[in-house]
mmCIF file of C-alpha atoms in Angstrom:
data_model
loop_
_atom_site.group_PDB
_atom_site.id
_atom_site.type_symbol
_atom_site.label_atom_id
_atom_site.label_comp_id
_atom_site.label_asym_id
_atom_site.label_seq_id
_atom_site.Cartn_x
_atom_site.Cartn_y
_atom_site.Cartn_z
ATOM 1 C CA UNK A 1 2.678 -14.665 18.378
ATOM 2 C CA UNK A 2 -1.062 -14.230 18.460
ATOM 3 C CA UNK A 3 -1.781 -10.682 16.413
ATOM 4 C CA UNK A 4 -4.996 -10.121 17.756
ATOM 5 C CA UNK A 5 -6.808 -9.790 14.549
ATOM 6 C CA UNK A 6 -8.921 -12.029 14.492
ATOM 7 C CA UNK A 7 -12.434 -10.445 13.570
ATOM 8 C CA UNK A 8 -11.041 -6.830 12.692
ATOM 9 C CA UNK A 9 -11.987 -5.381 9.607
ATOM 10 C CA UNK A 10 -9.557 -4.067 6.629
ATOM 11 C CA UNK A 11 -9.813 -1.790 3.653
ATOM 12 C CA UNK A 12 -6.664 -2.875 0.504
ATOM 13 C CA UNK A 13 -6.612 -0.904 -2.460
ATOM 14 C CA UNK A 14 -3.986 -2.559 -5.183
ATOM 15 C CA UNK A 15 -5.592 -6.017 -3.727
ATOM 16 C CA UNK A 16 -5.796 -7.444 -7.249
ATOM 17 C CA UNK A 17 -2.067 -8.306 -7.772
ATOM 18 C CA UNK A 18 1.273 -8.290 -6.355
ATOM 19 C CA UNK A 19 1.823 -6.346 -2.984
ATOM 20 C CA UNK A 20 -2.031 -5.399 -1.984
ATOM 21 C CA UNK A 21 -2.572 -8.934 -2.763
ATOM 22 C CA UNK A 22 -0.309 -10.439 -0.331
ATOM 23 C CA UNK A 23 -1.101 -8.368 2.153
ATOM 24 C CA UNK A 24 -5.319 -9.107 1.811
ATOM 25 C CA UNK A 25 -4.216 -12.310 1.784
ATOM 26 C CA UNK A 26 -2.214 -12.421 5.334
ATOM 27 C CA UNK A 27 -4.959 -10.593 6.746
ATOM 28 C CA UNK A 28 -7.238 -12.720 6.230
ATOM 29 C CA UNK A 29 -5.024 -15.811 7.623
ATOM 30 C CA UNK A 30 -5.315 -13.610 10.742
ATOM 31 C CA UNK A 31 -8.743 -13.721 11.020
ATOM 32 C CA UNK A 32 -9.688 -10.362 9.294
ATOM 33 C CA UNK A 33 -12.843 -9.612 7.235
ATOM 34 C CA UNK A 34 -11.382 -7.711 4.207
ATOM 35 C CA UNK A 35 -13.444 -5.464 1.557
ATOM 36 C CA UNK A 36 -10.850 -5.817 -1.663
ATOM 37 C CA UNK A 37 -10.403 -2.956 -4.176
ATOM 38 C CA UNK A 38 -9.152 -2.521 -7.520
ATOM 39 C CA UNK A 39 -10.082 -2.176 -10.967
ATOM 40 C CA UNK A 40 -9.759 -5.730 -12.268
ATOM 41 C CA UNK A 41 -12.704 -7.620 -11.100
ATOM 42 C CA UNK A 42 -11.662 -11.096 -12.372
ATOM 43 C CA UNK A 43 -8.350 -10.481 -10.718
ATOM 44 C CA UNK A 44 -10.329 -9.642 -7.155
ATOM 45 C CA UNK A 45 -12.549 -12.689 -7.219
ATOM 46 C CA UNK A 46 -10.136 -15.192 -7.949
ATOM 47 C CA UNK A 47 -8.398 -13.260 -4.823
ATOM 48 C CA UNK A 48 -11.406 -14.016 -2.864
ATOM 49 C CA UNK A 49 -11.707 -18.032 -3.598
ATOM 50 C CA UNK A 50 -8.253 -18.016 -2.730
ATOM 51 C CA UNK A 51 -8.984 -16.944 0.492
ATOM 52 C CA UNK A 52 -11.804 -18.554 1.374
ATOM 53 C CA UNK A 53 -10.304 -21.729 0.744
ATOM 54 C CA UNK A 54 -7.389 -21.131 2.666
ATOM 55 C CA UNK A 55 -10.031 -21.176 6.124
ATOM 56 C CA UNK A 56 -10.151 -16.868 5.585
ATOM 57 C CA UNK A 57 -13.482 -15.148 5.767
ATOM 58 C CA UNK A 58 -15.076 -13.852 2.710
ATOM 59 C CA UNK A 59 -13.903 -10.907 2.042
ATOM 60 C CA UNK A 60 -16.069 -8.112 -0.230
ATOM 61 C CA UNK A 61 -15.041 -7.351 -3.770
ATOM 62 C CA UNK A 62 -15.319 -3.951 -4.589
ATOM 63 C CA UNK A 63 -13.963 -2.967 -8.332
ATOM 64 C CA UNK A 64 -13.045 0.959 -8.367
ATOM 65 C CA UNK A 65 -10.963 3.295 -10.567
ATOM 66 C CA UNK A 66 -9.779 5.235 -7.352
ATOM 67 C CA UNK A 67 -9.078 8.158 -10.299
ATOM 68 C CA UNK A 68 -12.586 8.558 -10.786
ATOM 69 C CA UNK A 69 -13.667 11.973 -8.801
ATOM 70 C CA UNK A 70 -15.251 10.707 -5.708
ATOM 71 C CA UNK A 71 -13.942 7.362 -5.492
ATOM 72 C CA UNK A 72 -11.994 7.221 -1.833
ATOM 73 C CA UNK A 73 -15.254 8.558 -0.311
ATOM 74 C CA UNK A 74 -17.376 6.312 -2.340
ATOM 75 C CA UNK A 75 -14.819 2.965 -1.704
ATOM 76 C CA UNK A 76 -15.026 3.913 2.268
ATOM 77 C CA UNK A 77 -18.309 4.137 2.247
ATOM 78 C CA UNK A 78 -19.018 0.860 0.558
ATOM 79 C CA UNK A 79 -16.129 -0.930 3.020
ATOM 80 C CA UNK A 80 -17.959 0.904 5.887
ATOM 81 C CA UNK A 81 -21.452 -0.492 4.627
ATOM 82 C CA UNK A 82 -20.108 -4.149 4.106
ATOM 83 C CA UNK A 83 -17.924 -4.499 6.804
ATOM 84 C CA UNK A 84 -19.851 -2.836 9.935
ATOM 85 C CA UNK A 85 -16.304 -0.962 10.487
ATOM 86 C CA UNK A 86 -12.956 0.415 8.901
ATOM 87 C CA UNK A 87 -10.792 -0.490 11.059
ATOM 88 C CA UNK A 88 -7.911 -0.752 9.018
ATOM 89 C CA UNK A 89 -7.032 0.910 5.882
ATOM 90 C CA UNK A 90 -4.392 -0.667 3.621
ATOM 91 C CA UNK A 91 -3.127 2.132 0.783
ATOM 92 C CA UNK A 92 -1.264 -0.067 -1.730
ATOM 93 C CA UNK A 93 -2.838 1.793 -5.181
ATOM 94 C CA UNK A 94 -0.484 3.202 -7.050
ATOM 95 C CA UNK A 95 2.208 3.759 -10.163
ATOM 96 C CA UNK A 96 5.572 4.307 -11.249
ATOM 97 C CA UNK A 97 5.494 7.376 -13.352
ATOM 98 C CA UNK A 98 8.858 8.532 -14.635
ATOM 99 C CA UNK A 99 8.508 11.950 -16.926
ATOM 100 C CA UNK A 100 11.059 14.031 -18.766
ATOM 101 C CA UNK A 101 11.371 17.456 -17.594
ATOM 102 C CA UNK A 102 9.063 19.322 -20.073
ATOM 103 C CA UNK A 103 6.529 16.415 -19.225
ATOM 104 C CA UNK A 104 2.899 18.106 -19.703
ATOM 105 C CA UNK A 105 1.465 19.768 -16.280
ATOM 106 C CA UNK A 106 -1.188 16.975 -16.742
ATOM 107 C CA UNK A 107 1.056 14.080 -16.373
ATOM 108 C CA UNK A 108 2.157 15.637 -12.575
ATOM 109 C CA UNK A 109 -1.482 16.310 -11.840
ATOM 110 C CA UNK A 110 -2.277 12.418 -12.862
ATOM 111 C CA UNK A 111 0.968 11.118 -10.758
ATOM 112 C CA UNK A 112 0.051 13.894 -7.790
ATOM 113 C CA UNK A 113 -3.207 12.528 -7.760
ATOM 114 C CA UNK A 114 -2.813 8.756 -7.962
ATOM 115 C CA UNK A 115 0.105 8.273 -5.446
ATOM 116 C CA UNK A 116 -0.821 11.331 -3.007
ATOM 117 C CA UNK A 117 -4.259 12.755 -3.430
ATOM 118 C CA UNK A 118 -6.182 9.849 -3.553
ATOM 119 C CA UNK A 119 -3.734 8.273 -0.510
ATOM 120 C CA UNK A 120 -4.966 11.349 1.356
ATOM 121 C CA UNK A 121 -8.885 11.788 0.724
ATOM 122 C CA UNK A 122 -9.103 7.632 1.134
ATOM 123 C CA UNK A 123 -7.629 8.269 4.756
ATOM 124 C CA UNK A 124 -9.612 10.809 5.738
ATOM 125 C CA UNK A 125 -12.773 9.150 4.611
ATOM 126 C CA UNK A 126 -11.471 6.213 7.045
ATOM 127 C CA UNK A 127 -11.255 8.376 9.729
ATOM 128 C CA UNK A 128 -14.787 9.278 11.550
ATOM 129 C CA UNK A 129 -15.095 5.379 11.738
ATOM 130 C CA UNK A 130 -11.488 4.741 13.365
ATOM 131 C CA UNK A 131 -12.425 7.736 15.814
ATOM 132 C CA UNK A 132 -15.845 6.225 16.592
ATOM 133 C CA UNK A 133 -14.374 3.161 18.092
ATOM 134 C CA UNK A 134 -10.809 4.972 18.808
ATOM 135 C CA UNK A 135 -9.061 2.630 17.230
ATOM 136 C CA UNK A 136 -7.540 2.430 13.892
ATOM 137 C CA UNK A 137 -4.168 1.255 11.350
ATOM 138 C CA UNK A 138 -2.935 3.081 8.536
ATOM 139 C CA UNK A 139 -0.556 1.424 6.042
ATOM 140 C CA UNK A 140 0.633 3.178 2.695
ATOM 141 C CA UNK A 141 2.772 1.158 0.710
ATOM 142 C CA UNK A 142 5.241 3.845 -0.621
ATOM 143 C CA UNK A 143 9.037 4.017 -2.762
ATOM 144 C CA UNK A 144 12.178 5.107 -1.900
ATOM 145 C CA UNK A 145 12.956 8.988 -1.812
ATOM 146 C CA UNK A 146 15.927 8.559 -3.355
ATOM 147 C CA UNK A 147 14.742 7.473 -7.327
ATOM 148 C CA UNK A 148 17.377 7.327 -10.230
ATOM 149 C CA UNK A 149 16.039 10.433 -12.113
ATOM 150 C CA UNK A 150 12.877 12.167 -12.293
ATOM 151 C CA UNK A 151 10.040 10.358 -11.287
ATOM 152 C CA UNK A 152 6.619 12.011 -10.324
ATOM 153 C CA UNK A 153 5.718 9.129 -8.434
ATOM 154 C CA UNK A 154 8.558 9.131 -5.660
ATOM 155 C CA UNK A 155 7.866 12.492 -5.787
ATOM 156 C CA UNK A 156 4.404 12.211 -4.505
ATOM 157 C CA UNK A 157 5.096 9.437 -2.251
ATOM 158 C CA UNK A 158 7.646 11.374 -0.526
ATOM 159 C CA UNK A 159 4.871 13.549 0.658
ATOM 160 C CA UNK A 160 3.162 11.117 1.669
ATOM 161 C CA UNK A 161 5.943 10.065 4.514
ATOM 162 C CA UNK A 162 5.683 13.957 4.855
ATOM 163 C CA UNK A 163 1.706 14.070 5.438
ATOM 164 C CA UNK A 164 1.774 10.444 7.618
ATOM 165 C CA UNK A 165 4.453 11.980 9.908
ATOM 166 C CA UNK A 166 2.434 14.901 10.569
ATOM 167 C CA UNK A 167 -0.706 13.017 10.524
ATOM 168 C CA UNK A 168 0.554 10.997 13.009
ATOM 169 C CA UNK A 169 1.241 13.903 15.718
ATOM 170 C CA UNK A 170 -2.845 14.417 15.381
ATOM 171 C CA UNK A 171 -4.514 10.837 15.638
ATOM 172 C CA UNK A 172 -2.668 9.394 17.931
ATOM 173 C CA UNK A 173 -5.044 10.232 20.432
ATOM 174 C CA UNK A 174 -7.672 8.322 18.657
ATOM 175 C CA UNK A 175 -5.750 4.900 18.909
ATOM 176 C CA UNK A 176 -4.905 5.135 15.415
ATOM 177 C CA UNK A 177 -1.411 4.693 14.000
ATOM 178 C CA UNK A 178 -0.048 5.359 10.297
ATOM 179 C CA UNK A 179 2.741 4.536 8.917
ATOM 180 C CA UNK A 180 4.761 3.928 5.566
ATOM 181 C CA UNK A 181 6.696 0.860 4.052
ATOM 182 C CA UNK A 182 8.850 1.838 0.931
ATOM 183 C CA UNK A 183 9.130 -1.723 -1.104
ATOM 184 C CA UNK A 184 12.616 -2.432 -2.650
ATOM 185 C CA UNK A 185 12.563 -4.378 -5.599
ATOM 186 C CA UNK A 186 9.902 -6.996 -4.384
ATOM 187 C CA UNK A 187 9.049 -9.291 -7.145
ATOM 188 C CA UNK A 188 5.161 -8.151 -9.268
ATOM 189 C CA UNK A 189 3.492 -7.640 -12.332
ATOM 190 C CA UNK A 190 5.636 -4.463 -13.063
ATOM 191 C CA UNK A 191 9.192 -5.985 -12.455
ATOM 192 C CA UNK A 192 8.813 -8.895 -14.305
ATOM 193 C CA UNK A 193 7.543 -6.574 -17.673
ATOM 194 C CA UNK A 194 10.334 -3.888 -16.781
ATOM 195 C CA UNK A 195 13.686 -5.788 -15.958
ATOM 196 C CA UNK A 196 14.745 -9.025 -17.445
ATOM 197 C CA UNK A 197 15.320 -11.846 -15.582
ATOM 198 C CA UNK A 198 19.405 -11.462 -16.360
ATOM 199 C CA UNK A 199 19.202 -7.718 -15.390
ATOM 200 C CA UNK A 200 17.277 -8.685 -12.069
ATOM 201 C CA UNK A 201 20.047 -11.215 -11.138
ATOM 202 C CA UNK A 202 22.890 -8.740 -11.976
ATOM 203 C CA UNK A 203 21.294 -6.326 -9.908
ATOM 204 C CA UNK A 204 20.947 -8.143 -6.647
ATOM 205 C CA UNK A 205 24.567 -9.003 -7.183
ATOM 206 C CA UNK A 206 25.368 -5.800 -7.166
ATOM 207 C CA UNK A 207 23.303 -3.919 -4.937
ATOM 208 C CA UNK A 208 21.099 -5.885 -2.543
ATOM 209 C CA UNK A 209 22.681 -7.243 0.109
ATOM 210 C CA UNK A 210 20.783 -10.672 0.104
ATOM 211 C CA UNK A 211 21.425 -10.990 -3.071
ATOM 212 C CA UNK A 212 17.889 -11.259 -4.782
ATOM 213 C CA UNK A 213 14.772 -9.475 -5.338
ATOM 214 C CA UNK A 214 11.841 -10.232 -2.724
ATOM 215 C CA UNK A 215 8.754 -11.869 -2.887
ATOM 216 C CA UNK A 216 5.327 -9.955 -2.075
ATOM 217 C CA UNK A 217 4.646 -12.048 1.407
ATOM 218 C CA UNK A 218 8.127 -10.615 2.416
ATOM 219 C CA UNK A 219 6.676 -7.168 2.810
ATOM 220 C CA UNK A 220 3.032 -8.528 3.417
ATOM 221 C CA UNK A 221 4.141 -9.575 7.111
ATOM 222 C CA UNK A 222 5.027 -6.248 8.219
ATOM 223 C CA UNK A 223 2.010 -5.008 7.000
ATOM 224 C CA UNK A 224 -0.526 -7.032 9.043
ATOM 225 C CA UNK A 225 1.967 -6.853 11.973
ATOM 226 C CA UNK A 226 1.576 -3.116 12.018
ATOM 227 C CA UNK A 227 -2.221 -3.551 11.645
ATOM 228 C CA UNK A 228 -1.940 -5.172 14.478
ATOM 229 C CA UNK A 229 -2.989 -4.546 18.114
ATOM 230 C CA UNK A 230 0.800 -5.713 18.336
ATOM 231 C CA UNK A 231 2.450 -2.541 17.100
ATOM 232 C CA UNK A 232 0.134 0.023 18.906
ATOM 233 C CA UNK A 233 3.502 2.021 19.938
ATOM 234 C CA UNK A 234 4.628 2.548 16.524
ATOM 235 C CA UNK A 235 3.516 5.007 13.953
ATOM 236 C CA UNK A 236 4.668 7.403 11.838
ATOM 237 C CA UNK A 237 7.269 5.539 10.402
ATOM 238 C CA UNK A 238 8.507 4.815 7.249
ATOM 239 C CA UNK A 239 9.985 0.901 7.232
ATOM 240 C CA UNK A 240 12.055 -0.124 4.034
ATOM 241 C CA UNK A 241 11.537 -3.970 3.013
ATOM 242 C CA UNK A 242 14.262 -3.968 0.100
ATOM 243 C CA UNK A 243 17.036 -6.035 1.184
ATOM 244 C CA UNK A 244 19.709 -3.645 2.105
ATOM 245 C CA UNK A 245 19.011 -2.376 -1.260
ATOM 246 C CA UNK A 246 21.988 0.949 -2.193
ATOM 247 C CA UNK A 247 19.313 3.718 -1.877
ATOM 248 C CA UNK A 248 21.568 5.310 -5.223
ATOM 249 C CA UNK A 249 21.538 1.778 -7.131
ATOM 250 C CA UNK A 250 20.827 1.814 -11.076
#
């Protein structure tokens, strides 16, 4: 299937590892110019030779804390600057944040902000450019709204399926779709440090259907299909990749 990418333009936050990285990197294979963001440089431009020598065009490294006040408008104007256009906007920046329940207001203001706020204001910087050409693709990688206990993050990222839902009603009529893809237990950086390889494999026994945890490029191929002309009738969705994954597993 030809995805009609070819010379779009894309925005991934999280690029430097894991998920985001996937997904800049199937984008590219498509054909799109991609400004990469995230706060380990060395990370990014090894990203980068990767995908030039895989026959993808250069993409722009842009290093950001996307905590820093200011950052979303500054990163979308510096993708806007580079790339001529923001066409698409990949939000893949983001943490796990479990907290006990006299956790410091602090630590829900950092999680809030991280895995919402910043989701939010990095959109809506995006926007005057996807209205310009009335066109436009959303993608925020989000979690599962049923966690195991108390976890700020989920908690944010539930409003965003909230906010892109809504959001959706509104800028349709732009030619610009949003939508949401909750990862299972796809395979990164974080898993391997937080679950053994012998708890991972007694887990997908148990509770994942396929029976194993998935890989990064699993997920990254629904991402650039919905960033695709392709999937211009869908948006405001929130699409699982976990494997049949129990939404109450432990």
């Amino acid at each position: 299937m030809d995805l009609q990418l070819k010379g779009r333009t894309a925005l991934v936050t999280g690029a430097s590892q894991g998920i985001g990285r996937a997904i800049a990197k199937g984008l590219a294979a498509e054909g799109v110019k991609t400004c990469i963001a995230a706060r380990r440089r060395e990370l990014l431009e090894q990203l980068a030779k990767e995908i030039v020598a895989a026959g993808g065009p250069p993409p722009h490294v842009a290093t950001v804390d996307i905590m820093q006040e200011g950052a979303p408008q500054k990163l979308a104007q510096q993708a806007l600057a580079q790339l001529g256009e923001n066409n698409i906007l990949i939000n893949c920046a983001g943490g796990s944040r479990s907290l006990p329940i006299d956790a410091p207001e602090e630590k829900w203001t950092e999680a809030m902000t991280l895995n919402f706020t910043r989701v939010r204001q990095l959109s809506h910087a995006v926007f005057p450019d996807m209205i310009k050409h009335q066109w436009g693709r959303i993608i925020n990688i989000t979690g599962k709204s049923e966690p195991e206990g108390l976890n700020a993050a989920f908690s944010a990222k539930a409003g965003v399926h909230a906010w892109s839902k809504g959001l959706s009603r509104e800028i349709g009529k732009y030619g610009i779709t949003i939508n949401c893809i909750p990862p299972g237990r796809i395979m990164s950086e974080q898993i391997r440090r937080n679950y053994p390889e012998e708890y991972r494999k007694e887990h997908a026994a148990r509770d994942i259907p396929v029976g194993r945890y998935g890989e990064p490029e699993e997920l990254a191929c629904l991402a650039v299909f919905l960033a695709s002309p392709v999937a211009s009738y869908i948006t405001g969705t929130v699409m699982p990749v976990d494997g049949g994954l129990r939404r109450y597993s432990f």
